[in-house]
Amino acid sequence: MRIKDLGEFGLIERISRLLPPYLKDVMVGVGDDVAVVETEGDNYLLLTCDIQVENTHFLPSASPHQLGRKAAAVNLSDIGAKGGKPLHFLISLALRAETPVEWADNFYQGLVEEASRYGADIIGGNLSSIQGPQVVDIFLAGQVRKDRLLLRKGARPGDLILVTGQLGDARGGLLLLTQENLKEKIDPQKAKDLIQAQVTPTPRVKEGQIIAHSGKATAMLDISDGLAQDLLHICQASEAGARIWADRIPLSSALGNLAQFMEIPPWKLALEGGEDYELCFTVPEAHAQEVSQRIEEATGTRVTVIGETLQPQEGQWVIPPRGEKEPLNQKGWNHFREGREGWSLRT
């Protein structure tokens, strides 16, 4: 068997079976986006890491400043999705020896800019040379009050499913960056907006803190692998079913413009895309409006109800605008898989 036969999530499951038991202070280990460690104080310690590989996560032509911002943002998003406060970054870089020094200058300027917005600092790291694609590997520590931690598990039948922002723009930006001449086919400003969503996503740290501090949400994660795939993570961890309505998924006019040209329903790009780094969370129906209003008033970020959780035996479904319900399949970013399930900058 080859790794590509297992795929990313199959490999994670296989590795997890090889690991020894956790130390007694580990509250959450493999199986969520963030590890959670007990402390003697009022807060849990949150730990996460993420890697950016040239030609897989970013193009060689990518602006190092934008790359620095994005590399920080994807880790900040994980901490935000637990309702946490980001604290300290550690950065490892594998760079080709011929890379201009200015590249590193601009990368760190972008990294510091993004980290500083959320009160985090950079306290160390590692450097190495490499002959192949360059690699950015980032570790981030954060904290969250013990009574405010949100995980993937916890959603209950009857909860509403909500998302922040709008979905699918990062996928649209990736298509514009990787498909020749596609950018020239749509409105220039709309193309710019989609590419911006791909290269410099906005981590919803404050929004995640508001959701957690409300005490009303039952489960939450950030949408990094695509709405369908990430919502299924909540369902699996919570042992719940789900039903979402495709026509309620929040979409931008820019994505609609691109989807129309490509003759693809825009909601499919949102459902199967990735790297939006918006939040997907569940709240009992009685509290959904209150939580949504808190977020929108404090941050200006739009919040949309897109579905509801079900009993596990009822399954997981998407309801197209006009048509019969369809199974909610794991279509989205999946390392090592070939074809649409493993789409990347190489496709």
mmCIF file of N, CA and C in Angstrom, residues 201-303:
data_model
loop_
_atom_site.group_PDB
_atom_site.id
_atom_site.type_symbol
_atom_site.label_atom_id
_atom_site.label_comp_id
_atom_site.label_asym_id
_atom_site.label_seq_id
_atom_site.Cartn_x
_atom_site.Cartn_y
_atom_site.Cartn_z
ATOM 1 N N PRO A 201 -5.610 35.157 3.526
ATOM 2 C CA PRO A 201 -6.874 34.915 4.239
ATOM 3 C C PRO A 201 -6.891 35.649 5.580
ATOM 4 N N THR A 202 -8.093 35.873 6.074
ATOM 5 C CA THR A 202 -8.265 36.549 7.360
ATOM 6 C C THR A 202 -8.661 35.539 8.430
ATOM 7 N N PRO A 203 -7.812 35.299 9.423
ATOM 8 C CA PRO A 203 -8.190 34.375 10.495
ATOM 9 C C PRO A 203 -9.240 35.010 11.401
ATOM 10 N N ARG A 204 -10.267 34.257 11.742
ATOM 11 C CA ARG A 204 -11.380 34.804 12.526
ATOM 12 C C ARG A 204 -11.118 34.600 14.023
ATOM 13 N N VAL A 205 -10.037 35.194 14.497
ATOM 14 C CA VAL A 205 -9.640 35.010 15.894
ATOM 15 C C VAL A 205 -10.628 35.679 16.840
ATOM 16 N N LYS A 206 -10.930 36.946 16.617
ATOM 17 C CA LYS A 206 -11.848 37.651 17.507
ATOM 18 C C LYS A 206 -13.230 37.027 17.450
ATOM 19 N N GLU A 207 -13.664 36.647 16.235
ATOM 20 C CA GLU A 207 -14.975 36.019 16.093
ATOM 21 C C GLU A 207 -15.040 34.717 16.892
ATOM 22 N N GLY A 208 -13.961 33.928 16.822
ATOM 23 C CA GLY A 208 -13.920 32.676 17.570
ATOM 24 C C GLY A 208 -13.982 32.909 19.071
ATOM 25 N N GLN A 209 -13.309 33.948 19.533
ATOM 26 C CA GLN A 209 -13.338 34.274 20.964
ATOM 27 C C GLN A 209 -14.738 34.681 21.401
ATOM 28 N N ILE A 210 -15.427 35.450 20.582
ATOM 29 C CA ILE A 210 -16.794 35.871 20.914
ATOM 30 C C ILE A 210 -17.722 34.661 20.975
ATOM 31 N N ILE A 211 -17.587 33.768 20.010
ATOM 32 C CA ILE A 211 -18.417 32.560 19.996
ATOM 33 C C ILE A 211 -18.167 31.732 21.249
ATOM 34 N N ALA A 212 -16.902 31.531 21.588
ATOM 35 C CA ALA A 212 -16.570 30.729 22.761
ATOM 36 C C ALA A 212 -17.030 31.401 24.048
ATOM 37 N N HIS A 213 -16.816 32.700 24.149
ATOM 38 C CA HIS A 213 -17.156 33.420 25.375
ATOM 39 C C HIS A 213 -18.665 33.548 25.570
ATOM 40 N N SER A 214 -19.435 33.366 24.501
ATOM 41 C CA SER A 214 -20.896 33.407 24.643
ATOM 42 C C SER A 214 -21.397 32.248 25.493
ATOM 43 N N GLY A 215 -20.646 31.150 25.516
ATOM 44 C CA GLY A 215 -21.067 29.982 26.262
ATOM 45 C C GLY A 215 -22.235 29.246 25.629
ATOM 46 N N LYS A 216 -22.614 29.604 24.408
ATOM 47 C CA LYS A 216 -23.790 29.015 23.760
ATOM 48 C C LYS A 216 -23.432 27.991 22.686
ATOM 49 N N ALA A 217 -22.273 28.133 22.053
ATOM 50 C CA ALA A 217 -21.906 27.227 20.970
ATOM 51 C C ALA A 217 -21.560 25.854 21.515
ATOM 52 N N THR A 218 -21.754 24.830 20.674
ATOM 53 C CA THR A 218 -21.508 23.452 21.109
ATOM 54 C C THR A 218 -20.309 22.813 20.419
ATOM 55 N N ALA A 219 -19.942 23.276 19.227
ATOM 56 C CA ALA A 219 -18.786 22.748 18.498
ATOM 57 C C ALA A 219 -18.323 23.796 17.499
ATOM 58 N N MET A 220 -17.036 23.744 17.132
ATOM 59 C CA MET A 220 -16.516 24.726 16.180
ATOM 60 C C MET A 220 -15.215 24.230 15.583
ATOM 61 N N LEU A 221 -14.975 24.607 14.323
ATOM 62 C CA LEU A 221 -13.671 24.449 13.675
ATOM 63 C C LEU A 221 -13.546 25.498 12.589
ATOM 64 N N ASP A 222 -12.332 25.643 12.044
ATOM 65 C CA ASP A 222 -12.152 26.553 10.919
ATOM 66 C C ASP A 222 -12.212 25.764 9.620
ATOM 67 N N ILE A 223 -12.659 26.430 8.561
ATOM 68 C CA ILE A 223 -12.846 25.772 7.274
ATOM 69 C C ILE A 223 -11.557 25.896 6.481
ATOM 70 N N SER A 224 -10.712 24.885 6.600
ATOM 71 C CA SER A 224 -9.436 24.872 5.889
ATOM 72 C C SER A 224 -9.445 23.879 4.733
ATOM 73 N N ASP A 225 -10.206 22.792 4.860
ATOM 74 C CA ASP A 225 -10.219 21.742 3.834
ATOM 75 C C ASP A 225 -11.464 21.774 2.962
ATOM 76 N N GLY A 226 -12.362 22.709 3.197
ATOM 77 C CA GLY A 226 -13.610 22.788 2.460
ATOM 78 C C GLY A 226 -14.787 22.561 3.388
ATOM 79 N N LEU A 227 -15.910 23.243 3.130
ATOM 80 C CA LEU A 227 -17.067 23.158 4.014
ATOM 81 C C LEU A 227 -17.546 21.726 4.189
ATOM 82 N N ALA A 228 -17.690 20.980 3.092
ATOM 83 C CA ALA A 228 -18.212 19.616 3.196
ATOM 84 C C ALA A 228 -17.321 18.754 4.076
ATOM 85 N N GLN A 229 -16.040 18.769 3.800
ATOM 86 C CA GLN A 229 -15.110 17.917 4.531
ATOM 87 C C GLN A 229 -15.010 18.324 6.003
ATOM 88 N N ASP A 230 -14.965 19.614 6.256
ATOM 89 C CA ASP A 230 -14.810 20.070 7.638
ATOM 90 C C ASP A 230 -16.092 19.869 8.447
ATOM 91 N N LEU A 231 -17.245 20.064 7.828
ATOM 92 C CA LEU A 231 -18.490 19.795 8.544
ATOM 93 C C LEU A 231 -18.603 18.313 8.881
ATOM 94 N N LEU A 232 -18.136 17.456 7.990
ATOM 95 C CA LEU A 232 -18.137 16.023 8.281
ATOM 96 C C LEU A 232 -17.218 15.694 9.462
ATOM 97 N N HIS A 233 -16.151 16.476 9.651
ATOM 98 C CA HIS A 233 -15.304 16.296 10.840
ATOM 99 C C HIS A 233 -16.113 16.549 12.115
ATOM 100 N N ILE A 234 -16.937 17.600 12.097
ATOM 101 C CA ILE A 234 -17.790 17.878 13.253
ATOM 102 C C ILE A 234 -18.769 16.732 13.466
ATOM 103 N N CYS A 235 -19.373 16.271 12.365
ATOM 104 C CA CYS A 235 -20.343 15.175 12.474
ATOM 105 C C CYS A 235 -19.699 13.922 13.042
ATOM 106 N N GLN A 236 -18.525 13.592 12.552
ATOM 107 C CA GLN A 236 -17.841 12.389 13.023
ATOM 108 C C GLN A 236 -17.473 12.511 14.503
ATOM 109 N N ALA A 237 -16.893 13.632 14.879
ATOM 110 C CA ALA A 237 -16.473 13.809 16.267
ATOM 111 C C ALA A 237 -17.663 13.886 17.213
ATOM 112 N N SER A 238 -18.777 14.452 16.742
ATOM 113 C CA SER A 238 -19.956 14.649 17.578
ATOM 114 C C SER A 238 -20.955 13.506 17.468
ATOM 115 N N GLU A 239 -20.678 12.560 16.571
ATOM 116 C CA GLU A 239 -21.618 11.459 16.298
ATOM 117 C C GLU A 239 -22.990 12.029 15.970
ATOM 118 N N ALA A 240 -23.011 12.871 14.930
ATOM 119 C CA ALA A 240 -24.228 13.572 14.538
ATOM 120 C C ALA A 240 -24.419 13.513 13.031
ATOM 121 N N GLY A 241 -25.648 13.676 12.604
ATOM 122 C CA GLY A 241 -25.954 13.887 11.202
ATOM 123 C C GLY A 241 -26.026 15.376 10.916
ATOM 124 N N ALA A 242 -26.255 15.725 9.650
ATOM 125 C CA ALA A 242 -26.335 17.142 9.292
ATOM 126 C C ALA A 242 -27.096 17.308 7.988
ATOM 127 N N ARG A 243 -27.730 18.458 7.865
ATOM 128 C CA ARG A 243 -28.395 18.828 6.611
ATOM 129 C C ARG A 243 -28.101 20.292 6.368
ATOM 130 N N ILE A 244 -27.538 20.607 5.215
ATOM 131 C CA ILE A 244 -27.309 22.007 4.855
ATOM 132 C C ILE A 244 -28.021 22.315 3.544
ATOM 133 N N TRP A 245 -28.418 23.571 3.406
ATOM 134 C CA TRP A 245 -29.110 24.033 2.210
ATOM 135 C C TRP A 245 -28.120 24.829 1.361
ATOM 136 N N ALA A 246 -27.897 24.355 0.150
ATOM 137 C CA ALA A 246 -26.879 24.962 -0.711
ATOM 138 C C ALA A 246 -27.167 26.428 -0.989
ATOM 139 N N ASP A 247 -28.449 26.783 -1.107
ATOM 140 C CA ASP A 247 -28.767 28.173 -1.444
ATOM 141 C C ASP A 247 -28.598 29.119 -0.259
ATOM 142 N N ARG A 248 -28.255 28.583 0.918
ATOM 143 C CA ARG A 248 -27.995 29.441 2.075
ATOM 144 C C ARG A 248 -26.502 29.658 2.305
ATOM 145 N N ILE A 249 -25.659 28.938 1.569
ATOM 146 C CA ILE A 249 -24.216 29.123 1.731
ATOM 147 C C ILE A 249 -23.848 30.535 1.265
ATOM 148 N N PRO A 250 -23.208 31.345 2.085
ATOM 149 C CA PRO A 250 -22.889 32.722 1.699
ATOM 150 C C PRO A 250 -21.796 32.771 0.626
ATOM 151 N N LEU A 251 -22.127 33.423 -0.483
ATOM 152 C CA LEU A 251 -21.230 33.476 -1.632
ATOM 153 C C LEU A 251 -21.013 34.920 -2.054
ATOM 154 N N SER A 252 -19.842 35.207 -2.583
ATOM 155 C CA SER A 252 -19.559 36.547 -3.100
ATOM 156 C C SER A 252 -19.994 36.658 -4.550
ATOM 157 N N SER A 253 -20.218 37.881 -4.982
ATOM 158 C CA SER A 253 -20.540 38.105 -6.396
ATOM 159 C C SER A 253 -19.350 37.752 -7.283
ATOM 160 N N ALA A 254 -18.133 37.907 -6.741
ATOM 161 C CA ALA A 254 -16.934 37.562 -7.508
ATOM 162 C C ALA A 254 -16.903 36.070 -7.813
ATOM 163 N N LEU A 255 -17.215 35.246 -6.815
ATOM 164 C CA LEU A 255 -17.250 33.803 -7.041
ATOM 165 C C LEU A 255 -18.375 33.447 -8.008
ATOM 166 N N GLY A 256 -19.506 34.120 -7.876
ATOM 167 C CA GLY A 256 -20.612 33.875 -8.803
ATOM 168 C C GLY A 256 -20.228 34.190 -10.229
ATOM 169 N N ASN A 257 -19.471 35.269 -10.428
ATOM 170 C CA ASN A 257 -19.006 35.650 -11.759
ATOM 171 C C ASN A 257 -18.108 34.572 -12.361
ATOM 172 N N LEU A 258 -17.168 34.080 -11.546
ATOM 173 C CA LEU A 258 -16.252 33.035 -12.016
ATOM 174 C C LEU A 258 -17.001 31.735 -12.287
ATOM 175 N N ALA A 259 -17.887 31.349 -11.377
ATOM 176 C CA ALA A 259 -18.620 30.094 -11.532
ATOM 177 C C ALA A 259 -19.506 30.117 -12.771
ATOM 178 N N GLN A 260 -20.086 31.272 -13.054
ATOM 179 C CA GLN A 260 -20.934 31.400 -14.244
ATOM 180 C C GLN A 260 -20.112 31.173 -15.513
ATOM 181 N N PHE A 261 -18.930 31.749 -15.551
ATOM 182 C CA PHE A 261 -18.076 31.557 -16.719
ATOM 183 C C PHE A 261 -17.658 30.095 -16.861
ATOM 184 N N MET A 262 -17.367 29.450 -15.742
ATOM 185 C CA MET A 262 -16.904 28.066 -15.764
ATOM 186 C C MET A 262 -18.057 27.057 -15.851
ATOM 187 N N GLU A 263 -19.293 27.574 -15.786
ATOM 188 C CA GLU A 263 -20.499 26.735 -15.833
ATOM 189 C C GLU A 263 -20.502 25.700 -14.701
ATOM 190 N N ILE A 264 -20.166 26.193 -13.500
ATOM 191 C CA ILE A 264 -20.177 25.396 -12.282
ATOM 192 C C ILE A 264 -21.065 26.118 -11.273
ATOM 193 N N PRO A 265 -21.965 25.425 -10.577
ATOM 194 C CA PRO A 265 -22.731 26.098 -9.527
ATOM 195 C C PRO A 265 -21.778 26.668 -8.477
ATOM 196 N N PRO A 266 -21.907 27.948 -8.125
ATOM 197 C CA PRO A 266 -20.949 28.540 -7.181
ATOM 198 C C PRO A 266 -20.965 27.851 -5.825
ATOM 199 N N TRP A 267 -22.099 27.315 -5.406
ATOM 200 C CA TRP A 267 -22.150 26.650 -4.105
ATOM 201 C C TRP A 267 -21.281 25.404 -4.075
ATOM 202 N N LYS A 268 -21.060 24.785 -5.255
ATOM 203 C CA LYS A 268 -20.173 23.621 -5.293
ATOM 204 C C LYS A 268 -18.727 24.029 -5.038
ATOM 205 N N LEU A 269 -18.319 25.172 -5.567
ATOM 206 C CA LEU A 269 -16.969 25.665 -5.295
ATOM 207 C C LEU A 269 -16.801 25.938 -3.803
ATOM 208 N N ALA A 270 -17.847 26.461 -3.174
ATOM 209 C CA ALA A 270 -17.779 26.735 -1.741
ATOM 210 C C ALA A 270 -17.782 25.448 -0.935
ATOM 211 N N LEU A 271 -18.583 24.497 -1.357
ATOM 212 C CA LEU A 271 -18.721 23.241 -0.620
ATOM 213 C C LEU A 271 -17.443 22.413 -0.687
ATOM 214 N N GLU A 272 -16.815 22.388 -1.866
ATOM 215 C CA GLU A 272 -15.666 21.511 -2.096
ATOM 216 C C GLU A 272 -14.334 22.239 -2.039
ATOM 217 N N GLY A 273 -14.360 23.562 -1.880
ATOM 218 C CA GLY A 273 -13.118 24.328 -1.851
ATOM 219 C C GLY A 273 -12.413 24.195 -0.521
ATOM 220 N N GLY A 274 -11.460 25.044 -0.282
ATOM 221 C CA GLY A 274 -10.714 25.021 0.972
ATOM 222 C C GLY A 274 -9.984 26.330 1.158
ATOM 223 N N GLU A 275 -9.296 26.454 2.276
ATOM 224 C CA GLU A 275 -8.460 27.599 2.618
ATOM 225 C C GLU A 275 -9.246 28.899 2.791
ATOM 226 N N ASP A 276 -10.549 28.786 3.092
ATOM 227 C CA ASP A 276 -11.313 29.999 3.398
ATOM 228 C C ASP A 276 -10.981 30.509 4.794
ATOM 229 N N TYR A 277 -10.702 29.606 5.725
ATOM 230 C CA TYR A 277 -10.390 29.932 7.120
ATOM 231 C C TYR A 277 -11.503 30.736 7.791
ATOM 232 N N GLU A 278 -12.735 30.496 7.333
ATOM 233 C CA GLU A 278 -13.902 30.976 8.061
ATOM 234 C C GLU A 278 -14.219 29.951 9.155
ATOM 235 N N LEU A 279 -15.121 30.306 10.055
ATOM 236 C CA LEU A 279 -15.506 29.416 11.135
ATOM 237 C C LEU A 279 -16.819 28.728 10.816
ATOM 238 N N CYS A 280 -16.896 27.457 11.141
ATOM 239 C CA CYS A 280 -18.133 26.697 11.071
ATOM 240 C C CYS A 280 -18.433 26.249 12.505
ATOM 241 N N PHE A 281 -19.626 26.559 13.003
ATOM 242 C CA PHE A 281 -19.923 26.242 14.393
ATOM 243 C C PHE A 281 -21.402 25.904 14.550
ATOM 244 N N THR A 282 -21.708 25.254 15.657
ATOM 245 C CA THR A 282 -23.081 24.837 15.931
ATOM 246 C C THR A 282 -23.572 25.496 17.221
ATOM 247 N N VAL A 283 -24.843 25.897 17.183
ATOM 248 C CA VAL A 283 -25.468 26.597 18.310
ATOM 249 C C VAL A 283 -26.915 26.123 18.418
ATOM 250 N N PRO A 284 -27.428 25.897 19.612
ATOM 251 C CA PRO A 284 -28.856 25.611 19.749
ATOM 252 C C PRO A 284 -29.689 26.715 19.106
ATOM 253 N N GLU A 285 -30.780 26.333 18.488
ATOM 254 C CA GLU A 285 -31.595 27.292 17.732
ATOM 255 C C GLU A 285 -31.994 28.501 18.571
ATOM 256 N N ALA A 286 -32.274 28.295 19.832
ATOM 257 C CA ALA A 286 -32.735 29.387 20.692
ATOM 258 C C ALA A 286 -31.691 30.488 20.878
ATOM 259 N N HIS A 287 -30.405 30.167 20.640
ATOM 260 C CA HIS A 287 -29.331 31.137 20.890
ATOM 261 C C HIS A 287 -28.626 31.608 19.615
ATOM 262 N N ALA A 288 -29.021 31.071 18.465
ATOM 263 C CA ALA A 288 -28.291 31.362 17.219
ATOM 264 C C ALA A 288 -28.333 32.843 16.863
ATOM 265 N N GLN A 289 -29.488 33.474 16.974
ATOM 266 C CA GLN A 289 -29.589 34.892 16.613
ATOM 267 C C GLN A 289 -28.764 35.758 17.550
ATOM 268 N N GLU A 290 -28.803 35.435 18.841
ATOM 269 C CA GLU A 290 -28.044 36.200 19.824
ATOM 270 C C GLU A 290 -26.542 36.135 19.539
ATOM 271 N N VAL A 291 -26.020 34.937 19.282
ATOM 272 C CA VAL A 291 -24.590 34.774 19.020
ATOM 273 C C VAL A 291 -24.208 35.471 17.720
ATOM 274 N N SER A 292 -25.027 35.312 16.693
ATOM 275 C CA SER A 292 -24.752 35.960 15.402
ATOM 276 C C SER A 292 -24.692 37.470 15.550
ATOM 277 N N GLN A 293 -25.629 38.014 16.304
ATOM 278 C CA GLN A 293 -25.677 39.465 16.494
ATOM 279 C C GLN A 293 -24.456 39.965 17.246
ATOM 280 N N ARG A 294 -24.019 39.222 18.252
ATOM 281 C CA ARG A 294 -22.810 39.615 18.987
ATOM 282 C C ARG A 294 -21.610 39.719 18.044
ATOM 283 N N ILE A 295 -21.449 38.728 17.191
ATOM 284 C CA ILE A 295 -20.306 38.710 16.273
ATOM 285 C C ILE A 295 -20.380 39.878 15.303
ATOM 286 N N GLU A 296 -21.538 40.057 14.690
ATOM 287 C CA GLU A 296 -21.674 41.093 13.668
ATOM 288 C C GLU A 296 -21.507 42.487 14.256
ATOM 289 N N GLU A 297 -22.019 42.712 15.464
ATOM 290 C CA GLU A 297 -21.889 44.032 16.087
ATOM 291 C C GLU A 297 -20.449 44.321 16.498
ATOM 292 N N ALA A 298 -19.728 43.294 16.951
ATOM 293 C CA ALA A 298 -18.366 43.506 17.451
ATOM 294 C C ALA A 298 -17.318 43.539 16.345
ATOM 295 N N THR A 299 -17.551 42.822 15.267
ATOM 296 C CA THR A 299 -16.515 42.667 14.238
ATOM 297 C C THR A 299 -16.937 43.105 12.844
ATOM 298 N N GLY A 300 -18.237 43.204 12.599
ATOM 299 C CA GLY A 300 -18.720 43.487 11.251
ATOM 300 C C GLY A 300 -18.727 42.277 10.346
ATOM 301 N N THR A 301 -18.352 41.115 10.871
ATOM 302 C CA THR A 301 -18.313 39.889 10.071
ATOM 303 C C THR A 301 -19.708 39.282 9.960
ATOM 304 N N ARG A 302 -20.096 38.980 8.745
ATOM 305 C CA ARG A 302 -21.404 38.373 8.495
ATOM 306 C C ARG A 302 -21.444 36.948 9.053
ATOM 307 N N VAL A 303 -22.582 36.557 9.609
ATOM 308 C CA VAL A 303 -22.800 35.195 10.083
ATOM 309 C C VAL A 303 -24.071 34.655 9.431
#
